[in-house]
Amino acid sequence: MLRPPNDEAPVIDSPLLIVPEPATSRIYNSHNKATDTTDVELELLESLLKDANIEGYELLSPTDKFPDTFPLKRIAPAYCPLCDREYDYKEPHNSENAYVSRNKKSYSFYCHRANQNKGPGTRNPLLKLVIEESILDRENNLPIPDKLERTRISDPDDHFVWGDLLRMCMSKKKFTRNEIYSAIQATIACVEKRKMTWIVKLKNPDGLYFDMGRELELAKHTVNIIEHGGEEVKLIFLINRAVTENLIHYDDIDFLPHPPNVIPPKTDFFNLFLGFLAKPAKEINPVLWILSSGIWKM
Ligand SMILES: [Zn+2]
């Protein structure tokens, strides 16, 4: 196993430099952002309805009883493309409400008037709300989420690690872009010189450490993103965008130990220092450590 130099850094006899393991780790919790998530989904649905020329409704959040149904409350008379398609009805609807149903990876629009007019024994007619752009085009056209104020990846008290990001992917739950891009910024960095070096934050029973190397070998992880209608987006695509948008990009690495109560200034260099561990020390040179690690292929 690879260890960062700080893991075995000489321990200076000062209480300032001893970082106790925090009693509780910061655990990623998507429920903290439930409101955000709903807002993001409502925003997506509004744009999908607009693209489908469905107008005159107020879009409401699902109720606890019907968590996958977004009621549409009529607020202005408007033409209904679904009733037009099904019944050649071109007059505006004046009072009819409608709803959007959330399927696993898509949304469908239903109109109560169309439901009432359907033939016996047939299904309710629906209009699929389709995202026209390809996911990659759409992702590239969406604004990049904010760069985190303080680099979480260098924070020795932030125990959210690379494996937690991968578990977010494997959970197959839906996340907002903001949630995924923050998790990326918290766990991976890229140092780009003539060649790229990837740094990921890991955890073992002894604490946090960085693993670094030229290649970023990922299984085919995908993330279900709410802004893309819950469709899968390749994690590697989002990581690469985080690099090119300067969210996780660094010019070089350095190793600048600092006391735990000091927040180091943000620079273009990635600081490999992850807090002092109160452990017996062996002399180690960070540069030698990097050069001697097998994955640093020059
Ligand atoms: Zn209708």
Short mmCIF file of C-alpha atoms and ligand atoms in Angstrom, two decimals:
data_model
loop_
_atom_site.label_atom_id
_atom_site.label_comp_id
_atom_site.label_asym_id
_atom_site.label_seq_id
_atom_site.Cartn_x
_atom_site.Cartn_y
_atom_site.Cartn_z
CA MET A 1 0.00 0.00 0.00
CA LEU A 2 1.19 3.47 -0.80
CA ARG A 3 1.56 5.98 1.95
CA PRO A 4 1.91 9.72 1.63
CA PRO A 5 4.97 11.23 3.14
CA ASN A 6 3.03 12.91 5.89
CA ASP A 7 1.89 9.57 7.19
CA GLU A 8 5.28 8.95 8.61
CA ALA A 9 6.44 12.49 8.95
CA PRO A 10 8.65 13.25 11.90
CA VAL A 11 6.54 14.10 14.89
CA ILE A 12 7.55 17.31 16.54
CA ASP A 13 6.84 17.33 20.22
CA SER A 14 4.13 19.93 20.31
CA PRO A 15 0.48 19.50 21.24
CA LEU A 16 -0.40 21.82 18.36
CA LEU A 17 0.79 19.29 15.86
CA ILE A 18 -1.19 16.33 17.11
CA VAL A 19 -4.43 15.80 15.30
CA PRO A 20 -6.70 13.40 17.15
CA GLU A 21 -9.01 11.27 15.06
CA PRO A 22 -12.34 13.05 15.08
CA ALA A 23 -15.03 11.27 17.06
CA THR A 24 -17.40 11.43 14.16
CA SER A 25 -16.51 11.41 10.51
CA ARG A 26 -18.20 13.78 8.16
CA ILE A 27 -20.48 11.47 6.30
CA TYR A 28 -22.05 12.44 3.06
CA ASN A 29 -25.77 12.63 3.45
CA SER A 30 -27.92 13.32 0.45
CA HIS A 31 -30.91 13.97 2.70
CA ASN A 32 -29.30 17.22 3.85
CA LYS A 33 -29.94 18.54 0.40
CA ALA A 34 -33.48 17.29 -0.11
CA THR A 35 -34.82 20.75 -0.78
CA ASP A 36 -32.11 21.45 -3.29
CA THR A 37 -32.79 18.16 -4.98
CA THR A 38 -36.49 18.94 -5.34
CA ASP A 39 -35.75 22.40 -6.67
CA VAL A 40 -33.35 20.99 -9.22
CA GLU A 41 -35.90 18.46 -10.39
CA LEU A 42 -38.68 21.06 -10.62
CA GLU A 43 -36.40 23.26 -12.68
CA LEU A 44 -35.70 20.38 -15.05
CA LEU A 45 -39.40 19.57 -15.38
CA GLU A 46 -40.27 23.18 -16.10
CA SER A 47 -37.81 23.25 -18.95
CA LEU A 48 -39.05 19.89 -20.30
CA LEU A 49 -42.67 21.08 -20.21
CA LYS A 50 -41.70 24.27 -22.00
CA ASP A 51 -39.84 22.29 -24.69
CA ALA A 52 -42.99 20.18 -25.19
CA ASN A 53 -45.18 23.34 -25.53
CA ILE A 54 -47.11 22.45 -22.39
CA GLU A 55 -48.15 25.73 -20.79
CA GLY A 56 -50.58 27.37 -18.41
CA TYR A 57 -49.80 25.25 -15.37
CA GLU A 58 -48.20 25.72 -12.00
CA LEU A 59 -45.88 22.81 -11.33
CA LEU A 60 -46.16 21.44 -7.78
CA SER A 61 -43.97 19.10 -5.75
CA PRO A 62 -45.14 15.52 -5.25
CA THR A 63 -47.07 14.71 -2.09
CA ASP A 64 -46.00 12.02 0.38
CA LYS A 65 -48.90 9.90 -0.81
CA PHE A 66 -47.86 10.04 -4.49
CA PRO A 67 -44.13 10.63 -4.39
CA ASP A 68 -43.69 10.14 -8.15
CA THR A 69 -46.46 12.45 -9.32
CA PHE A 70 -45.94 16.17 -9.89
CA PRO A 71 -49.35 17.84 -9.99
CA LEU A 72 -49.91 20.53 -12.63
CA LYS A 73 -52.43 23.12 -11.53
CA ARG A 74 -54.08 25.07 -14.32
CA ILE A 75 -53.42 28.81 -13.92
CA ALA A 76 -54.04 30.08 -17.45
CA PRO A 77 -55.88 28.80 -20.51
CA ALA A 78 -53.57 27.03 -22.94
CA TYR A 79 -53.44 24.59 -25.82
CA CYS A 80 -52.80 20.94 -24.87
CA PRO A 81 -50.52 19.05 -27.24
CA LEU A 82 -51.60 15.71 -25.77
CA CYS A 83 -55.34 16.24 -26.37
CA ASP A 84 -54.50 17.54 -29.83
CA ARG A 85 -52.53 14.41 -30.67
CA GLU A 86 -55.08 12.00 -29.17
CA TYR A 87 -58.41 13.67 -30.00
CA ASP A 88 -57.52 16.41 -32.46
CA TYR A 89 -58.66 18.89 -29.81
CA LYS A 90 -57.10 22.25 -30.60
CA GLU A 91 -59.06 24.56 -28.30
CA PRO A 92 -57.32 25.80 -25.18
CA HIS A 93 -57.95 24.04 -21.88
CA ASN A 94 -59.51 26.44 -19.39
CA SER A 95 -59.74 24.52 -16.16
CA GLU A 96 -58.31 21.04 -16.65
CA ASN A 97 -55.42 20.08 -14.43
CA ALA A 98 -52.71 17.65 -15.40
CA TYR A 99 -49.68 15.93 -13.89
CA VAL A 100 -46.23 14.65 -14.63
CA SER A 101 -45.36 11.12 -13.65
CA ARG A 102 -41.80 10.23 -12.76
CA ASN A 103 -40.63 6.92 -14.17
CA LYS A 104 -37.30 5.33 -13.42
CA LYS A 105 -35.37 7.38 -15.97
CA SER A 106 -37.94 9.57 -17.66
CA TYR A 107 -41.01 11.70 -17.13
CA SER A 108 -44.43 11.52 -18.75
CA PHE A 109 -47.11 14.18 -19.02
CA TYR A 110 -50.75 13.22 -18.42
CA CYS A 111 -53.83 15.41 -18.86
CA HIS A 112 -56.95 14.67 -16.81
CA ARG A 113 -59.12 15.62 -19.75
CA ALA A 114 -57.28 13.13 -21.97
CA ASN A 115 -57.63 10.47 -19.26
CA GLN A 116 -61.40 11.01 -19.16
CA ASN A 117 -61.76 10.81 -22.93
CA LYS A 118 -59.81 7.63 -23.49
CA GLY A 119 -61.60 4.50 -24.62
CA PRO A 120 -62.53 1.84 -22.05
CA GLY A 121 -59.80 -0.64 -21.26
CA THR A 122 -57.06 1.51 -22.76
CA ARG A 123 -54.21 3.14 -20.90
CA ASN A 124 -54.13 6.80 -20.05
CA PRO A 125 -52.57 8.63 -23.00
CA LEU A 126 -49.24 10.22 -22.22
CA LEU A 127 -46.65 12.48 -23.70
CA LYS A 128 -43.07 11.50 -22.96
CA LEU A 129 -41.01 14.44 -21.84
CA VAL A 130 -37.75 13.85 -23.63
CA ILE A 131 -34.47 15.64 -23.17
CA GLU A 132 -33.56 16.37 -26.78
CA GLU A 133 -29.86 17.06 -26.34
CA SER A 134 -27.44 14.23 -25.73
CA ILE A 135 -26.40 13.98 -22.10
CA LEU A 136 -22.87 15.08 -22.88
CA ASP A 137 -24.01 18.14 -24.85
CA ARG A 138 -26.43 19.00 -22.11
CA GLU A 139 -23.83 18.59 -19.40
CA ASN A 140 -21.40 20.81 -21.29
CA ASN A 141 -24.05 23.49 -21.71
CA LEU A 142 -25.03 23.55 -18.04
CA PRO A 143 -23.11 25.95 -15.82
CA ILE A 144 -20.29 24.40 -13.87
CA PRO A 145 -21.05 24.18 -10.14
CA ASP A 146 -19.08 26.39 -7.79
CA LYS A 147 -15.55 25.66 -6.77
CA LEU A 148 -15.52 24.73 -3.09
CA GLU A 149 -14.41 27.54 -0.79
CA ARG A 150 -11.89 25.47 1.06
CA THR A 151 -10.37 22.43 -0.55
CA ARG A 152 -12.09 19.58 1.24
CA ILE A 153 -9.60 17.11 -0.17
CA SER A 154 -6.79 18.68 1.88
CA ASP A 155 -8.86 18.93 5.04
CA PRO A 156 -7.66 16.29 7.54
CA ASP A 157 -11.02 16.50 9.33
CA ASP A 158 -12.99 15.72 6.20
CA HIS A 159 -13.30 11.97 6.03
CA PHE A 160 -15.29 11.81 2.83
CA VAL A 161 -13.04 9.74 0.55
CA TRP A 162 -12.85 8.37 -2.98
CA GLY A 163 -14.69 5.19 -2.00
CA ASP A 164 -17.62 7.29 -0.78
CA LEU A 165 -17.89 8.91 -4.20
CA LEU A 166 -17.83 5.49 -5.88
CA ARG A 167 -20.52 4.30 -3.46
CA MET A 168 -22.66 7.27 -4.50
CA CYS A 169 -22.36 5.98 -8.08
CA MET A 170 -23.07 2.37 -7.15
CA SER A 171 -26.07 3.29 -4.99
CA LYS A 172 -27.93 4.13 -8.23
CA LYS A 173 -29.68 6.89 -6.33
CA LYS A 174 -30.19 10.16 -8.14
CA PHE A 175 -27.97 13.09 -7.27
CA THR A 176 -27.82 16.71 -8.31
CA ARG A 177 -24.81 17.86 -10.31
CA ASN A 178 -23.81 20.01 -7.37
CA GLU A 179 -23.70 17.01 -5.04
CA ILE A 180 -21.55 15.02 -7.46
CA TYR A 181 -19.19 17.87 -8.33
CA SER A 182 -18.63 18.61 -4.63
CA ALA A 183 -17.94 14.94 -3.97
CA ILE A 184 -15.45 14.95 -6.86
CA GLN A 185 -13.70 18.04 -5.47
CA ALA A 186 -13.56 16.41 -2.03
CA THR A 187 -11.83 13.25 -3.23
CA ILE A 188 -9.79 13.68 -6.40
CA ALA A 189 -7.29 16.16 -7.80
CA CYS A 190 -5.33 16.36 -11.00
CA VAL A 191 -1.83 17.73 -11.36
CA GLU A 192 -1.25 18.57 -14.97
CA LYS A 193 2.25 19.08 -16.25
CA ARG A 194 3.47 17.51 -19.46
CA LYS A 195 1.60 14.47 -18.22
CA MET A 196 -1.25 14.21 -15.81
CA THR A 197 -1.06 12.81 -12.30
CA TRP A 198 -4.17 11.87 -10.42
CA ILE A 199 -4.43 12.09 -6.64
CA VAL A 200 -7.27 10.42 -4.75
CA LYS A 201 -8.05 10.65 -1.05
CA LEU A 202 -8.37 7.30 0.69
CA LYS A 203 -8.92 6.02 4.19
CA ASN A 204 -7.70 3.03 6.13
CA PRO A 205 -7.81 2.18 9.84
CA ASP A 206 -4.75 4.41 10.42
CA GLY A 207 -6.36 7.46 8.90
CA LEU A 208 -6.51 9.38 5.67
CA TYR A 209 -3.93 9.21 2.91
CA PHE A 210 -3.44 10.07 -0.74
CA ASP A 211 -2.79 7.66 -3.59
CA MET A 212 -1.35 9.08 -6.76
CA GLY A 213 -0.38 7.95 -10.21
CA ARG A 214 -0.44 8.62 -13.92
CA GLU A 215 -3.42 6.50 -14.77
CA LEU A 216 -6.90 6.86 -13.44
CA GLU A 217 -8.33 3.41 -13.79
CA LEU A 218 -12.02 3.42 -13.11
CA ALA A 219 -14.59 0.73 -13.44
CA LYS A 220 -17.40 1.90 -15.67
CA HIS A 221 -19.00 3.92 -12.90
CA THR A 222 -21.97 6.04 -13.79
CA VAL A 223 -23.98 8.53 -11.77
CA ASN A 224 -27.70 9.12 -12.06
CA ILE A 225 -28.06 12.87 -12.36
CA ILE A 226 -31.32 14.65 -11.66
CA GLU A 227 -30.61 17.48 -14.12
CA HIS A 228 -30.32 14.84 -16.84
CA GLY A 229 -33.68 13.32 -16.02
CA GLY A 230 -32.04 10.70 -13.81
CA GLU A 231 -30.05 9.35 -16.75
CA GLU A 232 -26.65 7.81 -16.16
CA VAL A 233 -23.62 9.97 -16.79
CA LYS A 234 -20.16 8.46 -16.84
CA LEU A 235 -18.22 9.47 -13.73
CA ILE A 236 -15.03 9.86 -15.77
CA PHE A 237 -16.74 12.44 -17.95
CA LEU A 238 -17.68 14.52 -14.90
CA ILE A 239 -14.18 14.18 -13.45
CA ASN A 240 -12.64 15.36 -16.72
CA ARG A 241 -14.99 18.32 -16.80
CA ALA A 242 -14.02 19.15 -13.21
CA VAL A 243 -10.40 19.28 -14.43
CA THR A 244 -11.02 21.44 -17.48
CA GLU A 245 -13.24 23.81 -15.48
CA ASN A 246 -10.42 24.25 -12.97
CA LEU A 247 -12.27 22.71 -10.03
CA ILE A 248 -9.63 20.08 -9.26
CA HIS A 249 -6.70 21.19 -11.37
CA TYR A 250 -3.24 21.95 -9.95
CA ASP A 251 0.06 22.96 -11.52
CA ASP A 252 2.24 20.87 -9.27
CA ILE A 253 2.43 19.23 -5.88
CA ASP A 254 4.11 20.45 -2.77
CA PHE A 255 4.37 19.39 0.84
CA LEU A 256 3.78 22.18 3.31
CA PRO A 257 3.07 20.97 6.84
CA HIS A 258 1.00 23.36 8.88
CA PRO A 259 -0.58 23.26 12.35
CA PRO A 260 -4.18 22.07 12.46
CA ASN A 261 -5.53 25.48 13.43
CA VAL A 262 -4.06 27.12 10.34
CA ILE A 263 -5.96 27.04 7.08
CA PRO A 264 -3.32 27.18 4.38
CA PRO A 265 -3.86 29.69 1.57
CA LYS A 266 -5.21 28.37 -1.72
CA THR A 267 -2.54 28.06 -4.36
CA ASP A 268 -2.05 26.37 -7.70
CA PHE A 269 -0.08 23.66 -5.90
CA PHE A 270 -1.60 20.58 -4.39
CA ASN A 271 -0.45 20.18 -0.81
CA LEU A 272 0.13 16.53 0.03
CA PHE A 273 0.10 17.32 3.73
CA LEU A 274 -2.91 15.76 5.41
CA GLY A 275 -2.27 16.54 9.04
CA PHE A 276 0.31 15.15 11.41
CA LEU A 277 -0.23 11.75 12.89
CA ALA A 278 0.96 11.14 16.40
CA LYS A 279 3.04 8.14 15.50
CA PRO A 280 6.69 7.16 15.83
CA ALA A 281 8.42 8.62 12.84
CA LYS A 282 10.74 7.32 10.20
CA GLU A 283 12.78 9.74 8.16
CA ILE A 284 11.24 10.10 4.73
CA ASN A 285 11.68 12.50 1.88
CA PRO A 286 8.45 13.33 0.10
CA VAL A 287 10.10 13.66 -3.29
CA LEU A 288 11.82 10.30 -2.90
CA TRP A 289 8.55 8.79 -1.80
CA ILE A 290 6.84 10.01 -4.92
CA LEU A 291 9.63 8.88 -7.23
CA SER A 292 9.93 5.50 -5.61
CA SER A 293 6.24 4.71 -5.63
CA GLY A 294 5.60 2.19 -8.34
CA ILE A 295 2.72 4.01 -9.96
CA TRP A 296 4.66 7.19 -10.65
CA LYS A 297 5.68 6.25 -14.18
CA MET A 298 8.02 8.88 -15.55
ZN ZN B 1 -55.36 17.87 -22.47
#
